[in-house]
Amino acid sequence: MSKLYPGATGNWEAVIGLEVHAQVISESKLFSGSATAFGAEPNTQVSFVCSAQPGMLPVINQECVRQAVRTGLAMGCQINLRSVFDRKNYFYADLPQGYQISQFKDPIVGEGIVNIELEDGSNKDIGVERLHLEQDAGKSMHDQHPTMTYVDLNRSGVALMEIVSKPEMSTPEEAAEYFKKIRSLVRYAGTCDGNMDQGSMRADVNVSVRRPGEELGTRTETKNVNSIRYVMQVVESEIRRQIDVIEDGGRINQETRLFEVATGTTRTMRSKEEAHDYRYFPDPDLLPLEFSQQFVDDLAKDMPELSDAKKKRFISDLHITPYNAGVLVAEKESADYFEALLSATVEKSEKPTSELGSLVSNWVTGDLFGALNKLGIGITSSPVSISHAAELLSLQIDGTISGRIAKEVFENMLESGKSPEIIVEEKGLKQVSDTGEIEAMIDEILANNVDKVEEYRGGKSKLFGFFVGQVMQKTQGKANPQVVNQLLKPKLDD
Ligand code: ADP
Ligand code: MG
């Protein structure tokens, strides 16, 4: 049962499909040896092929093929052992060939299923229709000269994967979670860096509305949406707009729209009547792309553990809460940091992995993420190294410092960059676990508070906390709370 959107004349249902463009991680372009590094000087990564000089021939880059297959495997898709490159013909200043080499009828990757998790804890399978390989175009720069447009061909010919979903999402949240999941999958697989600011990943967002139970309505397609929040805004505003148009007696035109960040809404870019006829046909310069099942099987064997499997393992083997596990696997870097820290802590503290998962995950998702959030930085720029963090946790695990003091030491680590052992040494923060020392302190406190001891013994058991507090005050929070409890109880209950 999908969510209903109320209109003036009754309820509506939304249908959403996404086409995600993901730039392949590869040293060189799809059909040439030119480099693909981001941020290079304009037109410094352009071969004769990328600038479409007469007589140049494209040569398929095997690495891009491997990456497309690996992405297909990550999404559980059918891999097609034979696919065909087609020419998609259109004219544009930043497209020197006059056509884009893409795949049309026979893509390299076929159907699959991606599972998403929603905020209420429920799951939903979203169908993937296909993944095909295609060339990126160059970039027109309109802001370099008052009267001229410049063209940078560095991107021209860079390999893109277009991942097309089935029209199976029905809310802004589902669209956002699907987009996030695709981004997570390609980043775990190492096939696309998912960097939306640099244009490595963007989505075309298709939206339509219909009455529950009716056929699919006419869709609009909003191009080049490059953040998860924008995807949600596009879907939200399109659902609203389309319901209003239809209820006012109008019709939805199948058209291409543009998202405007300033208003959070979309506007018409071109209608279907103006749409291109791309006159697709198989590129005569390229043979059909064929590879063996063995090639696919070998790639499948070498796939890294992906987020779903990792999450399951964190929960079952490391006894981490499903919530923490979800937070940790959401970004590959967080999961990597956590796993590296866990093994460093295991090594340092000589405790078994299964005993430390919960403590380490709580520290990473709580203390560390809290601090990083305040600093406004990501985990890869964490000012606290894995080895310092492992040292801090080990000091807490072996009882050298209490959990409370560990937080104080962590604050200090963030400011000073010093190792926790040095901080504990310099500030004299070692936990007092010496029973003789603590016992003497307790005796003194009880002697100085005879009235309170009487009240406690008379039934005011809440006062136990007062005595613990006194010991903590005397030791500046350094007394081992377990030892204090163990010694205090029998003395008071005497
Ligand atoms: P095109 O290449 O013209 O954009 P596709 O058949 O490749 O057309 O479909 C593009 C996307 O539109 C797919 O992600 C698909 O799920 C989605 N889509 C198709 N029909 C609808 C619809 N009625 N409402 C919403 N999305 C749709
Ligand atoms: Mg499309």
Short mmCIF file of C-alpha atoms and ligand atoms in Angstrom, two decimals:
data_model
loop_
_atom_site.label_atom_id
_atom_site.label_comp_id
_atom_site.label_asym_id
_atom_site.label_seq_id
_atom_site.Cartn_x
_atom_site.Cartn_y
_atom_site.Cartn_z
CA MET A 1 0.00 0.00 0.00
CA SER A 2 1.70 3.19 -1.06
CA LYS A 3 1.25 6.58 0.52
CA LEU A 4 -1.75 8.66 -0.57
CA TYR A 5 -1.60 12.37 -1.33
CA PRO A 6 -4.90 14.16 -0.69
CA GLY A 7 -6.12 16.61 -3.33
CA ALA A 8 -9.28 18.73 -3.54
CA THR A 9 -11.04 15.96 -5.47
CA GLY A 10 -9.75 12.91 -3.61
CA ASN A 11 -6.58 10.96 -3.08
CA TRP A 12 -3.60 10.56 -5.39
CA GLU A 13 -0.65 8.22 -5.58
CA ALA A 14 2.82 9.17 -6.82
CA VAL A 15 5.11 7.09 -9.05
CA ILE A 16 8.83 7.82 -9.21
CA GLY A 17 11.69 6.41 -11.30
CA LEU A 18 15.33 7.51 -11.18
CA GLU A 19 18.05 7.49 -13.82
CA VAL A 20 21.35 7.80 -11.93
CA HIS A 21 24.48 8.86 -13.82
CA ALA A 22 27.62 7.65 -12.08
CA GLN A 23 31.10 8.47 -13.33
CA VAL A 24 33.28 5.36 -13.50
CA ILE A 25 36.46 5.32 -11.44
CA SER A 26 39.15 4.64 -14.04
CA GLU A 27 42.52 6.12 -14.94
CA SER A 28 41.49 6.81 -18.51
CA LYS A 29 38.38 7.46 -20.57
CA LEU A 30 35.88 4.98 -22.04
CA PHE A 31 37.38 4.94 -25.55
CA SER A 32 40.73 6.74 -25.25
CA GLY A 33 43.85 6.85 -23.09
CA SER A 34 43.26 10.43 -21.85
CA ALA A 35 43.34 11.01 -18.10
CA THR A 36 40.16 11.56 -16.08
CA ALA A 37 41.47 13.40 -12.98
CA PHE A 38 39.09 16.04 -11.60
CA GLY A 39 40.12 19.70 -11.48
CA ALA A 40 42.77 19.71 -14.22
CA GLU A 41 43.35 22.85 -16.32
CA PRO A 42 40.73 23.01 -19.12
CA ASN A 43 41.55 21.00 -22.24
CA THR A 44 44.67 19.35 -20.83
CA GLN A 45 43.14 15.85 -20.82
CA VAL A 46 41.96 15.65 -24.41
CA SER A 47 43.15 13.17 -27.02
CA PHE A 48 42.37 13.19 -30.73
CA VAL A 49 39.55 10.75 -29.97
CA CYS A 50 37.98 12.96 -27.27
CA SER A 51 38.06 15.97 -29.58
CA ALA A 52 36.68 13.86 -32.46
CA GLN A 53 39.40 14.51 -35.00
CA PRO A 54 38.58 12.97 -38.39
CA GLY A 55 39.57 9.32 -38.75
CA MET A 56 40.11 8.63 -35.05
CA LEU A 57 38.77 5.31 -33.81
CA PRO A 58 37.41 4.50 -30.34
CA VAL A 59 39.02 1.60 -28.44
CA ILE A 60 37.12 0.17 -25.48
CA ASN A 61 38.80 0.53 -22.07
CA GLN A 62 38.60 -2.83 -20.32
CA GLU A 63 38.77 -1.24 -16.87
CA CYS A 64 35.50 0.63 -17.53
CA VAL A 65 33.87 -2.65 -18.59
CA ARG A 66 35.08 -4.34 -15.39
CA GLN A 67 33.72 -1.46 -13.30
CA ALA A 68 30.30 -1.61 -14.98
CA VAL A 69 30.10 -5.37 -14.40
CA ARG A 70 31.18 -4.95 -10.77
CA THR A 71 28.49 -2.31 -10.26
CA GLY A 72 25.93 -4.67 -11.79
CA LEU A 73 27.05 -7.41 -9.40
CA ALA A 74 26.77 -5.02 -6.43
CA MET A 75 23.13 -4.38 -7.37
CA GLY A 76 22.43 -8.08 -7.87
CA CYS A 77 21.75 -7.53 -11.57
CA GLN A 78 21.83 -9.83 -14.56
CA ILE A 79 25.11 -9.35 -16.45
CA ASN A 80 24.79 -9.48 -20.25
CA LEU A 81 27.70 -11.30 -21.87
CA ARG A 82 26.96 -9.49 -25.13
CA SER A 83 26.06 -5.81 -25.39
CA VAL A 84 26.09 -3.20 -28.14
CA PHE A 85 27.34 0.39 -28.32
CA ASP A 86 25.04 2.74 -30.19
CA ARG A 87 25.39 6.28 -31.45
CA LYS A 88 22.95 8.74 -29.90
CA ASN A 89 22.94 11.60 -32.36
CA TYR A 90 22.54 15.24 -31.39
CA PHE A 91 24.36 18.50 -31.95
CA TYR A 92 25.88 20.52 -29.16
CA ALA A 93 28.96 22.71 -28.91
CA ASP A 94 30.50 20.55 -26.18
CA LEU A 95 29.88 17.33 -28.12
CA PRO A 96 32.45 17.42 -30.95
CA GLN A 97 31.52 14.00 -32.37
CA GLY A 98 27.97 15.10 -33.02
CA TYR A 99 26.85 11.97 -31.23
CA GLN A 100 27.34 10.30 -27.88
CA ILE A 101 28.40 6.64 -27.80
CA SER A 102 25.93 4.94 -25.47
CA GLN A 103 24.06 1.66 -25.19
CA PHE A 104 20.42 1.49 -26.17
CA LYS A 105 18.73 -1.85 -26.91
CA ASP A 106 21.44 -4.12 -25.50
CA PRO A 107 22.96 -2.74 -22.29
CA ILE A 108 25.87 -4.40 -20.46
CA VAL A 109 23.78 -4.91 -17.30
CA GLY A 110 20.15 -5.97 -17.06
CA GLU A 111 17.57 -6.27 -14.29
CA GLY A 112 18.28 -6.40 -10.57
CA ILE A 113 16.93 -5.42 -7.19
CA VAL A 114 18.10 -2.88 -4.64
CA ASN A 115 16.76 -3.02 -1.10
CA ILE A 116 16.17 0.21 0.79
CA GLU A 117 15.47 0.80 4.46
CA LEU A 118 12.97 3.48 5.46
CA GLU A 119 12.86 5.63 8.57
CA ASP A 120 10.06 3.58 10.16
CA GLY A 121 12.34 0.51 9.98
CA SER A 122 10.52 -1.11 7.06
CA ASN A 123 12.28 -2.32 3.91
CA LYS A 124 11.34 -2.12 0.26
CA ASP A 125 12.77 -3.71 -2.89
CA ILE A 126 13.24 -1.32 -5.82
CA GLY A 127 13.73 -2.84 -9.25
CA VAL A 128 16.68 -1.82 -11.41
CA GLU A 129 15.81 -1.90 -15.11
CA ARG A 130 19.33 -1.70 -16.56
CA LEU A 131 22.78 -0.19 -16.39
CA HIS A 132 24.48 0.99 -19.55
CA LEU A 133 27.85 2.52 -20.32
CA GLU A 134 28.10 5.83 -22.14
CA GLN A 135 30.44 8.75 -22.80
CA ASP A 136 30.16 12.03 -20.94
CA ALA A 137 30.11 15.26 -22.97
CA GLY A 138 32.43 18.25 -22.56
CA LYS A 139 31.49 21.34 -20.58
CA SER A 140 30.37 24.74 -21.88
CA MET A 141 31.59 27.60 -19.70
CA HIS A 142 29.46 30.71 -19.97
CA ASP A 143 31.15 32.70 -17.22
CA GLN A 144 34.69 33.08 -18.59
CA HIS A 145 34.13 35.88 -21.07
CA PRO A 146 31.46 38.61 -21.43
CA THR A 147 30.37 37.67 -24.95
CA MET A 148 31.78 34.21 -25.61
CA THR A 149 31.22 30.68 -24.37
CA TYR A 150 34.30 28.53 -23.82
CA VAL A 151 34.36 24.76 -24.11
CA ASP A 152 36.37 22.43 -21.87
CA LEU A 153 36.69 18.93 -23.31
CA ASN A 154 38.36 17.32 -20.27
CA ARG A 155 35.16 15.44 -19.47
CA SER A 156 34.50 14.54 -23.08
CA GLY A 157 34.60 10.76 -23.38
CA VAL A 158 34.78 10.03 -19.63
CA ALA A 159 32.89 6.80 -18.85
CA LEU A 160 29.49 7.11 -17.21
CA MET A 161 27.21 4.37 -15.96
CA GLU A 162 23.52 5.18 -16.32
CA ILE A 163 21.56 3.17 -13.80
CA VAL A 164 17.83 3.17 -14.63
CA SER A 165 15.31 2.18 -11.96
CA LYS A 166 11.86 0.79 -12.54
CA PRO A 167 9.03 3.20 -11.69
CA GLU A 168 8.63 1.60 -8.26
CA MET A 169 9.13 4.38 -5.73
CA SER A 170 6.17 6.29 -4.35
CA THR A 171 7.44 8.91 -1.87
CA PRO A 172 10.23 11.50 -1.66
CA GLU A 173 11.78 9.45 1.15
CA GLU A 174 11.90 6.29 -0.99
CA ALA A 175 13.52 8.21 -3.85
CA ALA A 176 16.11 9.67 -1.48
CA GLU A 177 16.86 6.30 0.15
CA TYR A 178 17.22 4.64 -3.26
CA PHE A 179 19.62 7.34 -4.44
CA LYS A 180 21.61 7.01 -1.19
CA LYS A 181 21.71 3.25 -1.55
CA ILE A 182 23.02 3.39 -5.12
CA ARG A 183 25.65 5.88 -3.98
CA SER A 184 26.65 3.62 -1.10
CA LEU A 185 26.84 0.54 -3.36
CA VAL A 186 29.10 2.16 -5.97
CA ARG A 187 31.32 3.62 -3.28
CA TYR A 188 31.68 0.27 -1.49
CA ALA A 189 32.36 -1.43 -4.82
CA GLY A 190 34.89 1.29 -5.68
CA THR A 191 33.31 1.91 -9.08
CA CYS A 192 32.28 5.58 -8.60
CA ASP A 193 33.39 8.07 -5.94
CA GLY A 194 29.81 9.34 -5.52
CA ASN A 195 31.08 12.88 -5.27
CA MET A 196 28.05 14.97 -6.19
CA ASP A 197 29.79 18.36 -5.82
CA GLN A 198 32.25 17.37 -8.52
CA GLY A 199 29.52 16.04 -10.78
CA SER A 200 30.54 12.38 -10.37
CA MET A 201 26.97 11.47 -9.56
CA ARG A 202 23.62 13.01 -10.53
CA ALA A 203 20.07 11.84 -11.09
CA ASP A 204 17.28 12.47 -13.57
CA VAL A 205 14.08 12.31 -11.53
CA ASN A 206 10.90 11.01 -13.22
CA VAL A 207 7.61 11.70 -11.46
CA SER A 208 3.95 11.08 -12.27
CA VAL A 209 0.72 10.92 -10.28
CA ARG A 210 -2.40 8.78 -10.66
CA ARG A 211 -5.54 7.74 -8.84
CA PRO A 212 -4.92 4.61 -6.74
CA GLY A 213 -5.31 1.51 -8.90
CA GLU A 214 -5.17 3.36 -12.23
CA GLU A 215 -2.63 3.05 -15.04
CA LEU A 216 0.63 5.01 -14.84
CA GLY A 217 0.16 8.74 -15.40
CA THR A 218 2.22 10.95 -17.73
CA ARG A 219 5.65 11.64 -16.24
CA THR A 220 7.97 14.60 -16.19
CA GLU A 221 11.73 14.20 -16.04
CA THR A 222 13.82 16.67 -14.03
CA LYS A 223 17.45 16.62 -15.20
CA ASN A 224 20.79 16.61 -13.39
CA VAL A 225 19.73 16.71 -9.76
CA ASN A 226 22.92 16.55 -7.73
CA SER A 227 22.05 16.12 -4.07
CA ILE A 228 19.88 13.82 -2.02
CA ARG A 229 17.97 16.75 -0.57
CA TYR A 230 17.28 18.16 -4.04
CA VAL A 231 15.91 14.78 -5.17
CA MET A 232 13.39 14.97 -2.32
CA GLN A 233 12.50 18.56 -3.18
CA VAL A 234 11.98 17.72 -6.85
CA VAL A 235 9.69 14.82 -6.00
CA GLU A 236 7.72 16.79 -3.41
CA SER A 237 7.19 19.84 -5.62
CA GLU A 238 6.38 17.77 -8.72
CA ILE A 239 3.75 15.69 -6.91
CA ARG A 240 2.10 18.87 -5.61
CA ARG A 241 2.30 20.67 -8.96
CA GLN A 242 0.95 17.74 -10.98
CA ILE A 243 -1.99 17.16 -8.64
CA ASP A 244 -2.88 20.87 -8.86
CA VAL A 245 -2.63 20.92 -12.68
CA ILE A 246 -4.86 17.87 -13.10
CA GLU A 247 -7.41 18.98 -10.52
CA ASP A 248 -7.63 22.35 -12.30
CA GLY A 249 -8.69 20.46 -15.44
CA GLY A 250 -5.24 20.57 -17.07
CA ARG A 251 -3.01 17.81 -18.40
CA ILE A 252 0.57 16.88 -17.60
CA ASN A 253 2.88 17.25 -20.60
CA GLN A 254 5.62 14.68 -20.90
CA GLU A 255 8.48 17.12 -20.64
CA THR A 256 11.97 17.72 -19.38
CA ARG A 257 12.22 20.06 -16.40
CA LEU A 258 14.98 21.85 -14.54
CA PHE A 259 15.38 22.12 -10.77
CA GLU A 260 15.87 25.61 -9.33
CA VAL A 261 17.75 25.54 -6.05
CA ALA A 262 16.56 29.03 -5.03
CA THR A 263 12.85 28.13 -5.05
CA GLY A 264 13.14 24.37 -4.46
CA THR A 265 10.82 23.82 -7.45
CA THR A 266 11.12 22.82 -11.10
CA ARG A 267 10.35 24.65 -14.36
CA THR A 268 9.91 23.55 -17.97
CA MET A 269 13.13 23.06 -19.96
CA ARG A 270 11.73 21.48 -23.12
CA SER A 271 8.52 19.67 -23.97
CA LYS A 272 8.21 16.32 -25.71
CA GLU A 273 7.38 18.07 -29.01
CA GLU A 274 10.81 19.64 -28.91
CA ALA A 275 12.40 16.39 -27.77
CA HIS A 276 15.29 15.02 -29.77
CA ASP A 277 14.97 12.16 -32.16
CA TYR A 278 18.35 10.66 -31.40
CA ARG A 279 18.33 8.25 -34.35
CA TYR A 280 20.14 5.56 -32.38
CA PHE A 281 22.09 3.01 -34.42
CA PRO A 282 24.93 0.59 -33.59
CA ASP A 283 28.29 2.35 -33.78
CA PRO A 284 30.04 0.93 -36.87
CA ASP A 285 33.44 1.70 -35.29
CA LEU A 286 32.86 -0.73 -32.43
CA LEU A 287 32.21 -4.45 -32.38
CA PRO A 288 29.56 -5.73 -29.98
CA LEU A 289 31.08 -6.03 -26.51
CA GLU A 290 31.45 -9.70 -25.61
CA PHE A 291 33.03 -11.43 -22.63
CA SER A 292 32.86 -14.83 -20.97
CA GLN A 293 31.00 -15.97 -17.87
CA GLN A 294 34.46 -16.74 -16.44
CA PHE A 295 35.33 -13.01 -16.67
CA VAL A 296 32.19 -12.22 -14.66
CA ASP A 297 32.78 -15.00 -12.12
CA ASP A 298 36.33 -13.80 -11.50
CA LEU A 299 35.09 -10.28 -10.81
CA ALA A 300 32.35 -11.64 -8.54
CA LYS A 301 34.94 -13.55 -6.47
CA ASP A 302 36.88 -10.35 -5.82
CA MET A 303 33.94 -8.15 -4.79
CA PRO A 304 34.39 -6.48 -1.40
CA GLU A 305 31.86 -6.90 1.39
CA LEU A 306 28.98 -4.46 0.74
CA SER A 307 26.98 -2.47 3.28
CA ASP A 308 24.06 -4.89 3.77
CA ALA A 309 26.36 -7.84 4.47
CA LYS A 310 28.57 -5.70 6.69
CA LYS A 311 25.62 -4.52 8.73
CA LYS A 312 24.41 -8.08 9.28
CA ARG A 313 27.90 -9.16 10.37
CA PHE A 314 28.27 -6.21 12.76
CA ILE A 315 24.98 -7.15 14.43
CA SER A 316 25.47 -10.92 14.61
CA ASP A 317 29.23 -11.25 15.23
CA LEU A 318 30.08 -8.03 17.05
CA HIS A 319 26.83 -7.59 19.02
CA ILE A 320 26.36 -4.03 17.83
CA THR A 321 22.85 -2.55 17.98
CA PRO A 322 21.06 -2.46 14.60
CA TYR A 323 20.90 1.33 14.92
CA ASN A 324 24.65 1.76 15.45
CA ALA A 325 25.40 -0.79 12.72
CA GLY A 326 23.22 1.19 10.30
CA VAL A 327 24.99 4.45 11.18
CA LEU A 328 28.43 2.87 10.75
CA VAL A 329 27.82 1.20 7.38
CA ALA A 330 26.02 4.19 5.82
CA GLU A 331 29.37 5.62 4.71
CA LYS A 332 32.19 3.29 3.72
CA GLU A 333 34.74 5.54 5.48
CA SER A 334 32.89 5.26 8.80
CA ALA A 335 32.74 1.48 8.56
CA ASP A 336 36.44 1.36 7.65
CA TYR A 337 37.39 3.63 10.57
CA PHE A 338 35.32 1.57 12.98
CA GLU A 339 36.80 -1.75 11.84
CA ALA A 340 40.36 -0.43 11.95
CA LEU A 341 39.79 1.00 15.42
CA LEU A 342 38.19 -2.21 16.65
CA SER A 343 41.15 -4.34 15.57
CA ALA A 344 43.66 -1.82 16.97
CA THR A 345 41.78 -1.85 20.28
CA VAL A 346 41.64 -5.66 20.32
CA GLU A 347 45.38 -5.77 19.79
CA LYS A 348 46.14 -3.20 22.45
CA SER A 349 43.76 -4.40 25.14
CA GLU A 350 44.14 -8.13 24.38
CA LYS A 351 40.39 -8.61 24.77
CA PRO A 352 38.33 -10.66 22.28
CA THR A 353 36.71 -8.83 19.35
CA SER A 354 33.21 -9.91 20.29
CA GLU A 355 33.53 -8.20 23.70
CA LEU A 356 34.66 -4.85 22.32
CA GLY A 357 32.28 -4.28 19.39
CA SER A 358 29.64 -2.59 21.45
CA LEU A 359 32.03 -0.29 23.36
CA VAL A 360 33.94 0.76 20.25
CA SER A 361 30.78 1.31 18.18
CA ASN A 362 29.25 3.44 20.94
CA TRP A 363 32.40 5.52 21.12
CA VAL A 364 32.61 6.04 17.36
CA THR A 365 28.92 6.86 16.80
CA GLY A 366 28.62 8.86 20.03
CA ASP A 367 31.79 10.62 21.18
CA LEU A 368 33.70 10.74 17.90
CA PHE A 369 30.81 11.58 15.55
CA GLY A 370 29.57 14.16 18.08
CA ALA A 371 32.95 15.88 18.08
CA LEU A 372 33.33 15.71 14.29
CA ASN A 373 29.83 17.17 13.86
CA LYS A 374 30.73 20.08 16.12
CA LEU A 375 33.90 20.66 14.10
CA GLY A 376 31.92 20.32 10.87
CA ILE A 377 34.32 17.76 9.40
CA GLY A 378 34.06 14.21 8.08
CA ILE A 379 35.63 11.06 9.43
CA THR A 380 38.46 11.08 6.87
CA SER A 381 39.74 14.35 8.34
CA SER A 382 39.36 13.19 11.95
CA PRO A 383 41.98 14.91 14.13
CA VAL A 384 42.13 11.76 16.27
CA SER A 385 44.17 8.94 14.76
CA ILE A 386 43.16 5.30 15.00
CA SER A 387 46.13 4.52 17.24
CA HIS A 388 45.36 7.35 19.69
CA ALA A 389 41.70 6.35 19.80
CA ALA A 390 42.65 2.70 20.45
CA GLU A 391 44.95 3.85 23.25
CA LEU A 392 42.16 5.87 24.83
CA LEU A 393 39.68 2.98 24.73
CA SER A 394 42.30 0.55 26.07
CA LEU A 395 43.00 2.83 29.04
CA GLN A 396 39.29 2.69 29.80
CA ILE A 397 39.03 -1.06 29.23
CA ASP A 398 41.92 -1.94 31.56
CA GLY A 399 40.55 0.38 34.25
CA THR A 400 43.38 2.94 34.16
CA ILE A 401 40.77 5.66 33.66
CA SER A 402 37.02 5.76 34.20
CA GLY A 403 34.47 6.36 31.44
CA ARG A 404 33.97 9.89 32.73
CA ILE A 405 37.68 10.69 32.70
CA ALA A 406 37.90 9.14 29.20
CA LYS A 407 35.57 11.87 27.94
CA GLU A 408 37.76 14.53 29.54
CA VAL A 409 40.91 13.01 27.99
CA PHE A 410 39.18 12.88 24.59
CA GLU A 411 38.33 16.62 24.77
CA ASN A 412 41.98 17.26 25.53
CA MET A 413 43.13 15.04 22.65
CA LEU A 414 41.00 17.07 20.24
CA GLU A 415 42.57 20.31 21.43
CA SER A 416 46.18 19.27 21.94
CA GLY A 417 46.63 16.35 19.56
CA LYS A 418 48.58 14.62 22.33
CA SER A 419 48.41 10.90 22.98
CA PRO A 420 45.96 9.86 25.72
CA GLU A 421 48.70 8.16 27.75
CA ILE A 422 50.66 11.40 27.91
CA ILE A 423 47.55 13.40 28.84
CA VAL A 424 46.67 10.95 31.63
CA GLU A 425 50.25 11.08 32.89
CA GLU A 426 50.63 14.87 32.74
CA LYS A 427 47.28 15.61 34.37
CA GLY A 428 47.47 12.77 36.89
CA LEU A 429 44.16 11.32 35.76
CA LYS A 430 44.84 7.68 36.58
CA GLN A 431 41.91 6.02 38.23
CA VAL A 432 42.38 5.21 41.91
CA SER A 433 41.67 1.50 42.38
CA ASP A 434 43.87 0.97 45.42
CA THR A 435 41.40 -0.48 47.93
CA GLY A 436 43.46 0.59 50.94
CA GLU A 437 43.53 4.21 49.83
CA ILE A 438 39.81 4.28 49.02
CA GLU A 439 38.87 2.48 52.23
CA ALA A 440 40.72 5.06 54.32
CA MET A 441 38.89 7.82 52.49
CA ILE A 442 35.51 6.17 53.06
CA ASP A 443 36.21 5.78 56.79
CA GLU A 444 37.05 9.46 57.03
CA ILE A 445 33.91 10.51 55.14
CA LEU A 446 31.65 8.32 57.28
CA ALA A 447 33.23 9.72 60.47
CA ASN A 448 32.64 13.28 59.29
CA ASN A 449 29.00 12.62 58.37
CA VAL A 450 27.60 10.71 61.31
CA ASP A 451 24.13 12.28 60.93
CA LYS A 452 23.87 11.25 57.27
CA VAL A 453 25.00 7.73 58.12
CA GLU A 454 22.19 7.55 60.71
CA GLU A 455 19.63 8.77 58.18
CA TYR A 456 20.84 6.20 55.65
CA ARG A 457 20.59 3.40 58.14
CA GLY A 458 17.15 4.71 59.13
CA GLY A 459 15.94 3.93 55.58
CA LYS A 460 16.98 6.91 53.45
CA SER A 461 18.82 4.68 50.96
CA LYS A 462 19.02 7.48 48.38
CA LEU A 463 21.91 8.87 50.45
CA PHE A 464 24.18 6.15 49.03
CA GLY A 465 24.79 8.45 46.08
CA PHE A 466 25.86 11.24 48.43
CA PHE A 467 28.67 9.09 49.89
CA VAL A 468 29.83 7.98 46.43
CA GLY A 469 29.85 11.64 45.42
CA GLN A 470 32.04 12.52 48.42
CA VAL A 471 34.65 9.93 47.42
CA MET A 472 34.61 11.15 43.83
CA GLN A 473 35.04 14.74 44.99
CA LYS A 474 38.01 13.81 47.14
CA THR A 475 39.68 12.04 44.19
CA GLN A 476 38.61 14.53 41.49
CA GLY A 477 36.55 11.83 39.83
CA LYS A 478 39.42 9.39 39.71
CA ALA A 479 38.18 6.76 42.14
CA ASN A 480 37.20 3.52 40.45
CA PRO A 481 33.41 3.57 40.88
CA GLN A 482 33.18 -0.23 41.11
CA VAL A 483 35.72 -0.36 43.93
CA VAL A 484 33.96 2.51 45.74
CA ASN A 485 30.61 0.69 45.55
CA GLN A 486 32.10 -2.58 46.73
CA LEU A 487 33.77 -1.01 49.76
CA LEU A 488 31.06 1.46 50.72
CA LYS A 489 28.08 -0.86 50.81
CA PRO A 490 29.20 -3.22 53.60
CA LYS A 491 30.46 -0.30 55.72
CA LEU A 492 27.14 1.55 55.53
CA ASP A 493 25.04 -1.56 56.00
CA ASP A 494 27.04 -2.57 59.06
P1 ADP B 1 13.73 7.78 -21.26
O1 ADP B 1 14.98 7.17 -21.79
O2 ADP B 1 12.88 8.43 -22.30
O3 ADP B 1 13.97 8.71 -20.12
P2 ADP B 1 13.07 5.26 -19.91
O4 ADP B 1 12.10 4.19 -20.38
O5 ADP B 1 14.50 4.94 -19.93
O6 ADP B 1 12.76 6.57 -20.75
O7 ADP B 1 12.59 5.62 -18.46
C1 ADP B 1 13.21 6.57 -17.70
C2 ADP B 1 12.79 6.51 -16.25
O8 ADP B 1 11.44 6.92 -16.10
C3 ADP B 1 12.89 5.15 -15.61
O9 ADP B 1 13.62 5.31 -14.40
C4 ADP B 1 11.46 4.76 -15.31
O10 ADP B 1 11.35 4.05 -14.11
C5 ADP B 1 10.78 6.09 -15.17
N1 ADP B 1 9.36 6.08 -15.53
C6 ADP B 1 8.79 5.51 -16.61
N2 ADP B 1 7.47 5.73 -16.61
C7 ADP B 1 7.18 6.48 -15.50
C8 ADP B 1 5.98 7.04 -14.96
N3 ADP B 1 4.80 6.91 -15.55
N4 ADP B 1 6.08 7.74 -13.81
C9 ADP B 1 7.27 7.91 -13.20
N5 ADP B 1 8.41 7.40 -13.68
C10 ADP B 1 8.40 6.69 -14.81
MG MG B 2 15.73 9.55 -19.58
#
